[in-house]
Amino acid sequence: MFSIGEFARLGLVSVRMLRHYDAIGLLRPAHVDQATGYRSYQAAQLSRLNRIVAIKGLGFTLEQVRAILDEKVSQEELHGMVRMRRAQLEARISADLARLRSVEARLRTIETEGYMESAEVVLKRVAPIRVAELSARAAGYEGEDIGPVIQPLFAEICRRVEESAVQVVGPGVAYYEEEDDGSVMVHACLPVSAAPGDHDFQVVDLPAIETAATIIHHGSMEAVGQTFQTLAHWIEEHGYRSLALAREVSLHCPENLDAWVTELQMEVAPAG
């Protein structure tokens, strides 16, 4: 048998942690000397220790760890739990990175305040258009909410339209609808010539925008805040008000996101 210090070294944990596990009955020593109180452990107990550490690392409390171990979790089940937790952590990291990119984009917008031009905005009518679309709900209109929804939607609508042999007749379009609960319905669209029919996507006719304030955004959509700020100044200075969330027309979408070209189309009406 091993002393508590030896067992801690072999199990890659601290002596303090082993004492705590003993105190709460999660991992009892194989033997305790009645005279000295020294704890001794057997090599076979490393199996339980490894499971305790692994399951605790998945975010479970020690009480939950005890319940799981009491149910005799198999190696296969433990691997499944690890895979699930890994997916959750990856999703959390992805969301955190999206929030960080959104904050950085906001900071870049702040840094450029006072240097924005309003001459880039064009007021025009946007013609109606028939599109194939897929839709999903985002928690809000912030970049970290929209990005994880719109990106897979566009990938999926492109795949489905290509498999359907329906002809695409223009650049991709995204539009958004505000819901009463603060969420946003996200629509990823491809202009098509097909009639509505038996497709695994919707074919809808987007209405014309009779008066749209439009502006071209160059670069990743994560940095679109500066362009929206330019648009907002133009709308205010020219006596208009916005009526809906902007449509986005993807004019150029290479792999390099910084080379993207997107037209923003915001429906407006005279203020007052």
GROMACS .gro file of C-alpha atoms in nm:
model
  272
    1MET     CA    1   0.000   0.000   0.000
    2PHE     CA    2   0.095   0.366  -0.039
    3SER     CA    3   0.110   0.649   0.209
    4ILE     CA    4  -0.116   0.944   0.137
    5GLY     CA    5   0.181   1.141   0.003
    6GLU     CA    6   0.283   0.862  -0.235
    7PHE     CA    7  -0.074   0.808  -0.350
    8ALA     CA    8  -0.116   1.182  -0.415
    9ARG     CA    9   0.197   1.187  -0.630
   10LEU     CA   10   0.084   0.882  -0.827
   11GLY     CA   11  -0.267   1.020  -0.868
   12LEU     CA   12  -0.149   1.371  -0.965
   13VAL     CA   13  -0.352   1.538  -0.691
   14SER     CA   14  -0.270   1.713  -0.367
   15VAL     CA   15  -0.264   1.555  -0.021
   16ARG     CA   16  -0.512   1.821   0.088
   17MET     CA   17  -0.752   1.708  -0.183
   18LEU     CA   18  -0.726   1.342  -0.074
   19ARG     CA   19  -0.798   1.441   0.285
   20HIS     CA   20  -1.105   1.632   0.169
   21TYR     CA   21  -1.229   1.337  -0.038
   22ASP     CA   22  -1.187   1.118   0.271
   23ALA     CA   23  -1.370   1.365   0.494
   24ILE     CA   24  -1.677   1.372   0.267
   25GLY     CA   25  -1.669   0.997   0.204
   26LEU     CA   26  -1.589   1.022  -0.166
   27LEU     CA   27  -1.262   0.829  -0.152
   28ARG     CA   28  -1.184   0.648   0.173
   29PRO     CA   29  -0.831   0.518   0.241
   30ALA     CA   30  -0.789   0.143   0.219
   31HIS     CA   31  -0.651   0.149   0.573
   32VAL     CA   32  -0.619   0.399   0.857
   33ASP     CA   33  -0.373   0.330   1.138
   34GLN     CA   34  -0.574   0.359   1.459
   35ALA     CA   35  -0.271   0.470   1.659
   36THR     CA   36  -0.125   0.731   1.425
   37GLY     CA   37  -0.419   0.815   1.198
   38TYR     CA   38  -0.197   0.764   0.891
   39ARG     CA   39  -0.392   0.687   0.576
   40SER     CA   40  -0.286   0.415   0.331
   41TYR     CA   41  -0.416   0.357  -0.021
   42GLN     CA   42  -0.405   0.074  -0.273
   43ALA     CA   43  -0.312   0.106  -0.640
   44ALA     CA   44  -0.660  -0.013  -0.738
   45GLN     CA   45  -0.804   0.303  -0.583
   46LEU     CA   46  -0.641   0.512  -0.856
   47SER     CA   47  -0.925   0.403  -1.084
   48ARG     CA   48  -1.186   0.571  -0.862
   49LEU     CA   49  -0.960   0.874  -0.810
   50ASN     CA   50  -0.921   0.918  -1.187
   51ARG     CA   51  -1.299   0.907  -1.230
   52ILE     CA   52  -1.351   1.160  -0.952
   53VAL     CA   53  -1.106   1.405  -1.107
   54ALA     CA   54  -1.241   1.352  -1.461
   55ILE     CA   55  -1.607   1.392  -1.368
   56LYS     CA   56  -1.535   1.691  -1.144
   57GLY     CA   57  -1.348   1.845  -1.437
   58LEU     CA   58  -1.667   1.823  -1.641
   59GLY     CA   59  -1.823   2.080  -1.409
   60PHE     CA   60  -2.011   1.850  -1.171
   61THR     CA   61  -2.023   1.916  -0.796
   62LEU     CA   62  -1.868   1.661  -0.564
   63GLU     CA   63  -2.215   1.548  -0.457
   64GLN     CA   64  -2.301   1.488  -0.822
   65VAL     CA   65  -1.971   1.306  -0.869
   66ARG     CA   66  -2.063   1.075  -0.581
   67ALA     CA   67  -2.404   1.001  -0.732
   68ILE     CA   68  -2.251   0.928  -1.073
   69LEU     CA   69  -1.988   0.696  -0.928
   70ASP     CA   70  -2.246   0.514  -0.720
   71GLU     CA   71  -2.424   0.431  -1.047
   72LYS     CA   72  -2.108   0.253  -1.165
   73VAL     CA   73  -2.033   0.468  -1.469
   74SER     CA   74  -1.861   0.263  -1.741
   75GLN     CA   75  -1.559   0.379  -1.937
   76GLU     CA   76  -1.777   0.419  -2.246
   77GLU     CA   77  -2.026   0.636  -2.056
   78LEU     CA   78  -1.745   0.843  -1.907
   79HIS     CA   79  -1.596   0.901  -2.254
   80GLY     CA   80  -1.940   1.009  -2.373
   81MET     CA   81  -1.966   1.260  -2.087
   82VAL     CA   82  -1.621   1.394  -2.171
   83ARG     CA   83  -1.714   1.437  -2.538
   84MET     CA   84  -2.035   1.618  -2.444
   85ARG     CA   85  -1.855   1.849  -2.203
   86ARG     CA   86  -1.587   1.918  -2.463
   87ALA     CA   87  -1.854   2.025  -2.712
   88GLN     CA   88  -2.010   2.253  -2.449
   89LEU     CA   89  -1.672   2.412  -2.369
   90GLU     CA   90  -1.595   2.462  -2.737
   91ALA     CA   91  -1.933   2.630  -2.786
   92ARG     CA   92  -1.868   2.855  -2.486
   93ILE     CA   93  -1.522   2.948  -2.616
   94SER     CA   94  -1.669   3.023  -2.958
   95ALA     CA   95  -1.935   3.246  -2.802
   96ASP     CA   96  -1.675   3.424  -2.588
   97LEU     CA   97  -1.455   3.486  -2.893
   98ALA     CA   98  -1.754   3.623  -3.081
   99ARG     CA   99  -1.828   3.861  -2.793
  100LEU     CA  100  -1.461   3.969  -2.788
  101ARG     CA  101  -1.464   4.038  -3.163
  102SER     CA  102  -1.784   4.237  -3.120
  103VAL     CA  103  -1.628   4.449  -2.844
  104GLU     CA  104  -1.316   4.507  -3.055
  105ALA     CA  105  -1.535   4.617  -3.347
  106ARG     CA  106  -1.720   4.861  -3.119
  107LEU     CA  107  -1.387   5.003  -3.002
  108ARG     CA  108  -1.276   5.052  -3.363
  109THR     CA  109  -1.602   5.235  -3.429
  110ILE     CA  110  -1.539   5.463  -3.131
  111GLU     CA  111  -1.185   5.532  -3.250
  112THR     CA  112  -1.311   5.651  -3.590
  113GLU     CA  113  -1.581   5.883  -3.456
  114GLY     CA  114  -1.546   6.226  -3.611
  115TYR     CA  115  -1.386   6.087  -3.927
  116MET     CA  116  -1.696   5.949  -4.095
  117GLU     CA  117  -1.825   6.069  -4.431
  118SER     CA  118  -2.194   6.088  -4.520
  119ALA     CA  119  -2.148   6.119  -4.897
  120GLU     CA  120  -2.131   5.739  -4.929
  121VAL     CA  121  -2.505   5.701  -4.863
  122VAL     CA  122  -2.738   5.664  -5.163
  123LEU     CA  123  -3.115   5.701  -5.139
  124LYS     CA  124  -3.292   5.467  -5.384
  125ARG     CA  125  -3.577   5.226  -5.448
  126VAL     CA  126  -3.497   4.857  -5.400
  127ALA     CA  127  -3.692   4.634  -5.639
  128PRO     CA  128  -3.889   4.331  -5.516
  129ILE     CA  129  -3.702   4.004  -5.539
  130ARG     CA  130  -3.786   3.633  -5.522
  131VAL     CA  131  -3.559   3.436  -5.291
  132ALA     CA  132  -3.502   3.089  -5.154
  133GLU     CA  133  -3.460   3.122  -4.781
  134LEU     CA  134  -3.396   2.946  -4.453
  135SER     CA  135  -3.479   3.111  -4.122
  136ALA     CA  136  -3.383   3.075  -3.757
  137ARG     CA  137  -3.415   3.277  -3.439
  138ALA     CA  138  -3.128   3.466  -3.275
  139ALA     CA  139  -3.135   3.587  -2.915
  140GLY     CA  140  -3.077   3.947  -3.022
  141TYR     CA  141  -2.935   4.176  -3.290
  142GLU     CA  142  -2.585   4.196  -3.145
  143GLY     CA  143  -2.305   4.054  -3.357
  144GLU     CA  144  -2.236   3.768  -3.117
  145ASP     CA  145  -2.600   3.662  -3.148
  146ILE     CA  146  -2.640   3.700  -3.525
  147GLY     CA  147  -2.310   3.552  -3.643
  148PRO     CA  148  -2.354   3.198  -3.507
  149VAL     CA  149  -2.702   3.187  -3.663
  150ILE     CA  150  -2.657   3.350  -4.005
  151GLN     CA  151  -2.333   3.172  -4.097
  152PRO     CA  152  -2.464   2.813  -4.081
  153LEU     CA  153  -2.793   2.928  -4.236
  154PHE     CA  154  -2.614   3.059  -4.545
  155ALA     CA  155  -2.402   2.744  -4.573
  156GLU     CA  156  -2.715   2.530  -4.556
  157ILE     CA  157  -2.926   2.734  -4.799
  158CYS     CA  158  -2.640   2.729  -5.051
  159ARG     CA  159  -2.614   2.350  -5.018
  160ARG     CA  160  -2.988   2.290  -5.052
  161VAL     CA  161  -3.034   2.523  -5.348
  162GLU     CA  162  -2.738   2.368  -5.526
  163GLU     CA  163  -2.876   2.017  -5.473
  164SER     CA  164  -3.219   2.126  -5.596
  165ALA     CA  165  -3.075   2.255  -5.927
  166VAL     CA  166  -3.273   2.579  -5.879
  167GLN     CA  167  -3.095   2.863  -6.056
  168VAL     CA  168  -2.945   3.138  -5.842
  169VAL     CA  169  -2.983   3.477  -6.013
  170GLY     CA  170  -2.815   3.721  -5.777
  171PRO     CA  171  -2.604   3.776  -5.466
  172GLY     CA  172  -2.707   3.650  -5.123
  173VAL     CA  173  -2.941   3.856  -4.909
  174ALA     CA  174  -2.994   3.858  -4.534
  175TYR     CA  175  -3.283   4.029  -4.364
  176TYR     CA  176  -3.402   4.043  -4.005
  177GLU     CA  177  -3.733   4.080  -3.822
  178GLU     CA  178  -3.762   4.200  -3.463
  179GLU     CA  179  -3.981   3.987  -3.237
  180ASP     CA  180  -4.183   4.110  -2.940
  181ASP     CA  181  -3.961   3.923  -2.691
  182GLY     CA  182  -3.646   4.099  -2.814
  183SER     CA  183  -3.524   3.811  -3.024
  184VAL     CA  184  -3.462   3.844  -3.398
  185MET     CA  185  -3.579   3.619  -3.681
  186VAL     CA  186  -3.284   3.573  -3.916
  187HIS     CA  187  -3.341   3.499  -4.285
  188ALA     CA  188  -3.061   3.380  -4.517
  189CYS     CA  189  -3.165   3.411  -4.882
  190LEU     CA  190  -3.051   3.346  -5.237
  191PRO     CA  191  -3.231   3.517  -5.526
  192VAL     CA  192  -3.380   3.250  -5.752
  193SER     CA  193  -3.598   3.219  -6.060
  194ALA     CA  194  -3.794   2.920  -5.928
  195ALA     CA  195  -4.161   2.923  -5.837
  196PRO     CA  196  -4.271   2.813  -5.490
  197GLY     CA  197  -4.295   2.435  -5.481
  198ASP     CA  198  -4.182   2.117  -5.312
  199HIS     CA  199  -3.842   2.229  -5.185
  200ASP     CA  200  -3.662   2.180  -4.855
  201PHE     CA  201  -3.645   2.559  -4.832
  202GLN     CA  202  -3.898   2.839  -4.867
  203VAL     CA  203  -3.938   3.043  -5.185
  204VAL     CA  204  -4.075   3.387  -5.095
  205ASP     CA  205  -4.111   3.725  -5.263
  206LEU     CA  206  -3.941   4.004  -5.071
  207PRO     CA  207  -4.135   4.328  -5.125
  208ALA     CA  208  -3.980   4.637  -5.270
  209ILE     CA  209  -3.831   4.899  -5.042
  210GLU     CA  210  -3.972   5.219  -5.184
  211THR     CA  211  -3.721   5.443  -5.007
  212ALA     CA  212  -3.397   5.286  -4.890
  213ALA     CA  213  -3.090   5.458  -4.750
  214THR     CA  214  -2.809   5.238  -4.879
  215ILE     CA  215  -2.438   5.225  -4.811
  216ILE     CA  216  -2.155   4.993  -4.912
  217HIS     CA  217  -1.964   4.827  -4.629
  218HIS     CA  218  -1.614   4.699  -4.700
  219GLY     CA  219  -1.476   4.426  -4.475
  220SER     CA  220  -1.598   4.170  -4.225
  221MET     CA  221  -1.950   4.208  -4.092
  222GLU     CA  222  -1.801   4.203  -3.743
  223ALA     CA  223  -1.676   4.555  -3.819
  224VAL     CA  224  -2.003   4.682  -3.966
  225GLY     CA  225  -2.073   4.912  -3.670
  226GLN     CA  226  -1.873   5.199  -3.819
  227THR     CA  227  -2.071   5.179  -4.144
  228PHE     CA  228  -2.400   5.176  -3.955
  229GLN     CA  229  -2.284   5.482  -3.764
  230THR     CA  230  -2.218   5.663  -4.091
  231LEU     CA  231  -2.565   5.560  -4.209
  232ALA     CA  232  -2.724   5.681  -3.886
  233HIS     CA  233  -2.564   6.025  -3.919
  234TRP     CA  234  -2.686   6.056  -4.278
  235ILE     CA  235  -3.042   5.954  -4.187
  236GLU     CA  236  -3.056   6.207  -3.906
  237GLU     CA  237  -2.893   6.492  -4.098
  238HIS     CA  238  -3.125   6.446  -4.397
  239GLY     CA  239  -3.448   6.437  -4.196
  240TYR     CA  240  -3.537   6.067  -4.218
  241ARG     CA  241  -3.616   5.792  -3.971
  242SER     CA  242  -3.553   5.419  -4.005
  243LEU     CA  243  -3.847   5.180  -4.032
  244ALA     CA  244  -3.689   4.836  -4.004
  245LEU     CA  245  -3.364   4.648  -3.960
  246ALA     CA  246  -3.136   4.673  -4.262
  247ARG     CA  247  -3.117   4.417  -4.539
  248GLU     CA  248  -2.768   4.300  -4.624
  249VAL     CA  249  -2.673   4.216  -4.984
  250SER     CA  250  -2.347   4.021  -5.015
  251LEU     CA  251  -2.189   4.170  -5.326
  252HIS     CA  252  -1.851   3.999  -5.284
  253CYS     CA  253  -1.774   3.718  -5.038
  254PRO     CA  254  -1.422   3.578  -5.077
  255GLU     CA  255  -1.260   3.358  -4.813
  256ASN     CA  256  -1.080   3.663  -4.675
  257LEU     CA  257  -1.350   3.827  -4.463
  258ASP     CA  258  -1.169   4.161  -4.473
  259ALA     CA  259  -1.228   4.169  -4.850
  260TRP     CA  260  -1.606   4.130  -4.826
  261VAL     CA  261  -1.829   4.391  -4.989
  262THR     CA  262  -2.183   4.424  -4.853
  263GLU     CA  263  -2.460   4.671  -4.932
  264LEU     CA  264  -2.676   4.774  -4.639
  265GLN     CA  265  -3.032   4.870  -4.734
  266MET     CA  266  -3.236   5.041  -4.464
  267GLU     CA  267  -3.598   5.140  -4.524
  268VAL     CA  268  -3.654   5.503  -4.427
  269ALA     CA  269  -3.929   5.763  -4.428
  270PRO     CA  270  -3.935   6.138  -4.366
  271ALA     CA  271  -3.911   6.214  -3.995
  272GLY     CA  272  -4.209   6.372  -3.827
   0.00000   0.00000   0.00000
